[in-house]
Coordinates of C-alpha atoms (C1' of nucleotides) in Angstrom, one line a residue:
Chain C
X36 CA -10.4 -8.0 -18.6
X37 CA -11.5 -9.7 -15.0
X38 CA -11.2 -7.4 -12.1
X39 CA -12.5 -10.6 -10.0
X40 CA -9.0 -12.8 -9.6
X41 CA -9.8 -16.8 -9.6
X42 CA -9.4 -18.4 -6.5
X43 CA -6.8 -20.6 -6.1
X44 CA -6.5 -22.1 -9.2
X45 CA -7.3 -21.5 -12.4
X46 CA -4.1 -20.2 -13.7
X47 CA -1.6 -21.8 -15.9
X48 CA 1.7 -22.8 -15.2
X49 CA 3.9 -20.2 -14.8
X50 CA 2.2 -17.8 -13.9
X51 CA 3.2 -15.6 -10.5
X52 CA 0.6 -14.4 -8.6
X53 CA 1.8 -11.2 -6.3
X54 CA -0.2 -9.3 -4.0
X55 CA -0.1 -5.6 -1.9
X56 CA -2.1 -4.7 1.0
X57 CA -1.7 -2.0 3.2
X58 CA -2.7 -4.3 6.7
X59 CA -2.5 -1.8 9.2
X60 CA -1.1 -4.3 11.9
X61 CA -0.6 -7.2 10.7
X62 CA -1.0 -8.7 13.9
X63 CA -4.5 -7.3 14.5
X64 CA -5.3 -8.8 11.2
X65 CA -3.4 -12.2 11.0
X66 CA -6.5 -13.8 10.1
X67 CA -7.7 -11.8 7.6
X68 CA -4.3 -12.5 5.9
X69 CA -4.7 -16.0 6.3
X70 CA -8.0 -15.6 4.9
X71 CA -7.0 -13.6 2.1
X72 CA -4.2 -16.2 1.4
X73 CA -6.4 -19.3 1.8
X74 CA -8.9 -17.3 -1.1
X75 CA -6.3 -16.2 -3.6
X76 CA -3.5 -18.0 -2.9
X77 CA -0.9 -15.4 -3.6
X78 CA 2.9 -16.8 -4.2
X79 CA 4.2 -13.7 -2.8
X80 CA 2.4 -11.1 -0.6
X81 CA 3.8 -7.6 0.7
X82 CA 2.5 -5.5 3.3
X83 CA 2.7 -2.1 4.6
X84 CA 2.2 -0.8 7.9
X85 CA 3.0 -4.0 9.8
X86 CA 3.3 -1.8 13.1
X87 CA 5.6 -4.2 14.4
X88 CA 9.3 -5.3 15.7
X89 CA 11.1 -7.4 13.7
X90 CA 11.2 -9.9 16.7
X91 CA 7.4 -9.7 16.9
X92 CA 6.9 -10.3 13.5
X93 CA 4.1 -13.5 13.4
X94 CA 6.8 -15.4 11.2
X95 CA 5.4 -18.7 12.4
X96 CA 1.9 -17.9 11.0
X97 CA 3.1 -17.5 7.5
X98 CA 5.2 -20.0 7.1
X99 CA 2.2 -22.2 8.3
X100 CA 0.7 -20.6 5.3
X101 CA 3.0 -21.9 2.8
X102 CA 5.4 -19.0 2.6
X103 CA 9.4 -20.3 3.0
X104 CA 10.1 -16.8 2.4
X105 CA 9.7 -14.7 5.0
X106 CA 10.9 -11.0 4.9
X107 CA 10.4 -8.1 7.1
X108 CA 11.0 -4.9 7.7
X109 CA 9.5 -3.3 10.9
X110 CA 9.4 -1.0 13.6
X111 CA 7.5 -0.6 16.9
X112 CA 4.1 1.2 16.6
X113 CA 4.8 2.6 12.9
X114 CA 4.9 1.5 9.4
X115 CA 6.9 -1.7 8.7
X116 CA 6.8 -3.4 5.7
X117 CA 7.1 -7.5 4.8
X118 CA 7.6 -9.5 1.8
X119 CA 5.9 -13.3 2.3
X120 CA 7.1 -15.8 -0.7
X121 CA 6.5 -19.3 -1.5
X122 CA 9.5 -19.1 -4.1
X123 CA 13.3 -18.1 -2.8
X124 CA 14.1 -14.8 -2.9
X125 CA 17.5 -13.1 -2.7
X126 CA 19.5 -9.6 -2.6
X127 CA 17.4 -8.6 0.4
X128 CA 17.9 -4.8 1.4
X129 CA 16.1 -2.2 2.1
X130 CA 16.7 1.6 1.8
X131 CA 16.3 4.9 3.4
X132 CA 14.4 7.3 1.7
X133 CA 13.4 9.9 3.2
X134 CA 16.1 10.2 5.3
X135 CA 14.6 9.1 8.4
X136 CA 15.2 6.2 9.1
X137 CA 11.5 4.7 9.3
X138 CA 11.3 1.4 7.6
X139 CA 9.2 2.2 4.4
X140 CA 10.7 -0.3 2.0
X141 CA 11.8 -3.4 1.4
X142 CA 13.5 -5.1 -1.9
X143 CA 14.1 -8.5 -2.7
X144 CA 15.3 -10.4 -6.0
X145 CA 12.8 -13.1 -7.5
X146 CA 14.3 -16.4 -9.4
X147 CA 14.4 -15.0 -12.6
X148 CA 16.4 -11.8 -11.5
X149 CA 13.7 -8.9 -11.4
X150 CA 13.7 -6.8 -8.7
X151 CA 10.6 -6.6 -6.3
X152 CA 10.8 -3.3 -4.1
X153 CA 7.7 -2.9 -1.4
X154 CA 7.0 0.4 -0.2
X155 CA 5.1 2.4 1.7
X156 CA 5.4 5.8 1.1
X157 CA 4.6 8.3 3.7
X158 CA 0.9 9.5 3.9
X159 CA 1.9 13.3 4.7
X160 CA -0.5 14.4 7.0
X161 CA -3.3 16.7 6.8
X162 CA -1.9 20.4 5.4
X163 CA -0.5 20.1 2.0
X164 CA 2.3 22.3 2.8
X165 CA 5.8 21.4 3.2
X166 CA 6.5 24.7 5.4
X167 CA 3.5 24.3 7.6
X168 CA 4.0 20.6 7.5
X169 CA 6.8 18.5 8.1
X170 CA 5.3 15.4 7.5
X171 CA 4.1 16.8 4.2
X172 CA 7.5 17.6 3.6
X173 CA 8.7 14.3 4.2
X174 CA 6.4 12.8 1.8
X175 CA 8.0 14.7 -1.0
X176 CA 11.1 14.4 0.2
X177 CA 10.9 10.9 0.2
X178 CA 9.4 11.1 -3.5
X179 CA 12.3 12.9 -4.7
X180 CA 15.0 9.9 -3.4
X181 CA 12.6 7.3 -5.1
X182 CA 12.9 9.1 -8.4
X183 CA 16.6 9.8 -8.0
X184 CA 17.0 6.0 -6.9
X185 CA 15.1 4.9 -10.3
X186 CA 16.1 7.3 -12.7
X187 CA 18.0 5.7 -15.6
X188 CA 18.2 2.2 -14.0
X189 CA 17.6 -1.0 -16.8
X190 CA 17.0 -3.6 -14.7
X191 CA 13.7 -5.5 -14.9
X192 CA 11.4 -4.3 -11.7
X193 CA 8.5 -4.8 -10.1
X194 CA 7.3 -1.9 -7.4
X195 CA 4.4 -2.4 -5.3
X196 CA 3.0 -0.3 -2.2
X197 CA 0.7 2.0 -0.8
X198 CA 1.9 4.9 -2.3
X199 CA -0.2 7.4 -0.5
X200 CA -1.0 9.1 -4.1
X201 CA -4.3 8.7 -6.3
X202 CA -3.1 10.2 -9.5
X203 CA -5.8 10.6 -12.0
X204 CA -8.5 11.8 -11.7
X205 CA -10.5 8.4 -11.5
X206 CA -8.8 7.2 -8.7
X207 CA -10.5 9.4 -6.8
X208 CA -14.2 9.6 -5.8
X209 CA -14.2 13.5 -6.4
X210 CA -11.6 14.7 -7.9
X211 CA -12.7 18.5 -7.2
X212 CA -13.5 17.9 -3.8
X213 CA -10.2 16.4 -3.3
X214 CA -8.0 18.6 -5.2
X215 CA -6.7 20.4 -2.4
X216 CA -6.5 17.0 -0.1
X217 CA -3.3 15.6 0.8
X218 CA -2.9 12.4 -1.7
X219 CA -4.8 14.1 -4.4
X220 CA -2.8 17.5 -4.6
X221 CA -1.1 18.6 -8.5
X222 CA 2.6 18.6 -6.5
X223 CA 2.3 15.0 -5.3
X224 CA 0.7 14.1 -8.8
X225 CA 3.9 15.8 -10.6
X226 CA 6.1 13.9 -7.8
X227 CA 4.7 10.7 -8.8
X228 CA 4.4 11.2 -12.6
X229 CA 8.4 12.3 -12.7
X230 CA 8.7 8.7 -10.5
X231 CA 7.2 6.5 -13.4
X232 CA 8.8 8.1 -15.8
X233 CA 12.0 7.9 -13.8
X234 CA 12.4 3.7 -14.6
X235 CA 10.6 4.2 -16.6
X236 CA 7.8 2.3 -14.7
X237 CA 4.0 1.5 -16.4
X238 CA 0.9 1.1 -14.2
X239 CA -0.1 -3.1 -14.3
X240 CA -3.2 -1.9 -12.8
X241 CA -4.6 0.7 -15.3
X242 CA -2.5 -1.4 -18.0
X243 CA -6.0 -4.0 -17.5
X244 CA -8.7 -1.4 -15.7
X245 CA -9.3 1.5 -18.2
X246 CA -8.1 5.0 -17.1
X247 CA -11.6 6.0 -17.5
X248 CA -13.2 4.0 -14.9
X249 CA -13.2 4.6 -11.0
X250 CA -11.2 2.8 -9.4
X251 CA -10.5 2.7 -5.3
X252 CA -8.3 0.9 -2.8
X253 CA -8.3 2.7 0.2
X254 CA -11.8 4.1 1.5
X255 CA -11.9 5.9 5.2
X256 CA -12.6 4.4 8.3
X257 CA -14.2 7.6 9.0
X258 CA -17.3 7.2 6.6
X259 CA -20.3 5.7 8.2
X260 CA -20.9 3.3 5.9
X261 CA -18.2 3.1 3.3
X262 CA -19.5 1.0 0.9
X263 CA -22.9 3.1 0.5
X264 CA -20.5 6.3 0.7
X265 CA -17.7 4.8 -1.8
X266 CA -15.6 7.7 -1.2
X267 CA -12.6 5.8 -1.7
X268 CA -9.1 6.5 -3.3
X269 CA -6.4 4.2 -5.7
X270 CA -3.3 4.9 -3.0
X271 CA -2.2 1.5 -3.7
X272 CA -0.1 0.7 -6.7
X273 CA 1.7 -2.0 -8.9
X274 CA 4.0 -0.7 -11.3
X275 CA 6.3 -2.8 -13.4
X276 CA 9.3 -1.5 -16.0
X277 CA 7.9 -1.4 -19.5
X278 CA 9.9 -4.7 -20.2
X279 CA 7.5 -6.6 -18.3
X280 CA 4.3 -5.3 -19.7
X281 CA 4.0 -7.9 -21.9
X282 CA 3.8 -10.6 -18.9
X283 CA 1.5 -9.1 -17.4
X284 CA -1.8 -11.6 -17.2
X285 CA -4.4 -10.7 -15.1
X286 CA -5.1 -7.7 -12.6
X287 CA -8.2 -7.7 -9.4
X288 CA -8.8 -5.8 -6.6
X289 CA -9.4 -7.3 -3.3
X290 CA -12.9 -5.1 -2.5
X291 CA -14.3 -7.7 -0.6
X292 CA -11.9 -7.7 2.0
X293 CA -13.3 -3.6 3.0
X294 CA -16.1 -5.6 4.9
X295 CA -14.0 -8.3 6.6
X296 CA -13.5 -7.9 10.5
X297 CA -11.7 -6.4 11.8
X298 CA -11.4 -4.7 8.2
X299 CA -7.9 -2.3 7.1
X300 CA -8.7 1.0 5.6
X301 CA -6.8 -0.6 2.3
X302 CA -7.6 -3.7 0.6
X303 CA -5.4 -5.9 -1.6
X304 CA -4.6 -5.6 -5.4
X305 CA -3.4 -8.9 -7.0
X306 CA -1.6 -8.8 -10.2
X307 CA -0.6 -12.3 -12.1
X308 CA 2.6 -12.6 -14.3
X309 CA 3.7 -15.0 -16.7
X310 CA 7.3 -15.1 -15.3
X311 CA 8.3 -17.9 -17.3
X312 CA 11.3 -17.3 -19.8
Chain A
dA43 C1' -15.2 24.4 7.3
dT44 C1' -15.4 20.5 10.4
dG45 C1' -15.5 16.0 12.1
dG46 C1' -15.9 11.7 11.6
dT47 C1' -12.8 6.1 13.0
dT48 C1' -9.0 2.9 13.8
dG49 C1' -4.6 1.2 15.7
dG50 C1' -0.6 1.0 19.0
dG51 C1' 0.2 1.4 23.5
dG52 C1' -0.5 3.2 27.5
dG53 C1' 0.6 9.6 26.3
dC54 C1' -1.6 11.0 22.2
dC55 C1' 0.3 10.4 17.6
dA56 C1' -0.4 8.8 13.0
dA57 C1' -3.4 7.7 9.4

DNA sequence: ATGGTTGGGGGCCAA
């Protein structure tokens, strides 16, 4: 199956194209969204780690770029999250897992009634040690109101987000080296299988990319020269309820983007959907 | 075992 999405065109009627990226500051990197947009031509785009006020947020700029829909979800300095949508979108809410109040997701109802929920769950900081670590702590934490939140529920839904977790063992470039690394640990694994099971959810992503291939969306800015390095990570997700698998198209992951400047740590993963009924 | 870089915002904190 392609891992390269076509630009622009190229898909049939019906078909949804939704995209994640983890921007980190979405101002910085307006015009790499624009870019991005211009490229793939997403009908609806979320991003984490806007890093900005609602009433900072560069509204005008996306609407110049075709999406009517424009959500957000921010803060000063930290996190954020925004849903951009050419089609209408209702039941806007967010929620606060976690318990702290910092703005980490955002939901929103598509046209045909499924649930989109953005998120961007906390990256937990260096010690993997809830005692020793708060922020660790409020990682799982913020796990375990996801999974009570999903647990049981029917309704169609689509859940996209940096995560902050590379579960198997090909989402990571070494998974020894990294076994005792925050986002690579067996607790968070465990958190985030008992979340897709919870819906329960299935991975669009490794639903088209086989489980046995390597597979990164997140690779340091810390690395010299990342792309030679390619000690990257899969923190960034798109789940769907098993309902939807079957309208599920096409799956790619936005690589490219790694180079772009000035470039995000994360880069975009695109999934297309035949949404029609 | 450590340090490496980026972003926000004006201090270091978070990633």
């Amino acid at each position: 199956m392609a891992k390269t999405a076509k630009k622009g065109g190229g898909r049939s009627p019906g078909t949804v194209r939704l995209a994640t990226w983890n921007i980190n500051s979405v101002r910085l990197r307006i015009e790499s969204v624009a870019r991005f947009v211009a490229e793939q031509r997403p009908d609806i785009l979320c991003l984490q780690e806007t890093k900005v006020a609602d009433d900072k947020f560069p509204a005008l700029a996306f609407r110049e770029m075709g999406f009517d829909t424009v959500l957000a979800r921010g803060e000063k300095s930290y996190n954020g999250v925004a849903i951009l949508s050419r089609l209408p979108l209702d039941d806007v809410a967010f929620e606060n897992w976690g318990g702290k109040g910092d703005c980490r997701h955002l939901t929103a109802r598509l046209p045909n009634g499924v649930a989109l929920h953005n998120v961007y769950v906390p990256a937990g900081g260096d010690i993997p040690d809830a005692e020793a670590n708060p922020k660790f702590g409020h990682k799982l934490a913020f796990l375990r109101d996801m999974i009570a939140r999903f647990r049981g529920r029917k309704e169609p839904a689509i859940l996209v987000g940096d995560f902050n977790i590379a579960p198997l063992e090909t989402d990571v470039w070494s998974h020894k080296a990294l076994l005792n690394v925050v986002s690579h640990t067996a607790g968070e694994v465990a958190l985030l299988d008992d979340l897709m099971a919870a819906a329960p959810w299935h991975d669009a992503v490794r639903h088209f990319i086989p489980p046995e291939e390597q597979l990164y969306t997140w690779w340091s800015y810390r690395s010299p020269d990342w792309a030679a390095a390619d000690k990257g990570r899969r923190l960034d997700h798109v789940w769907v309820t098993k309902g939807l698998a079957a309208s599920l198209r096409n799956v790619a992951v936005a690589r490219e983007t790694r180079g772009w400047n000035p470039a995000s740590d994360h880069v975009p993963v695109i999934v297309d959907f035949d949404l029609t009924p």
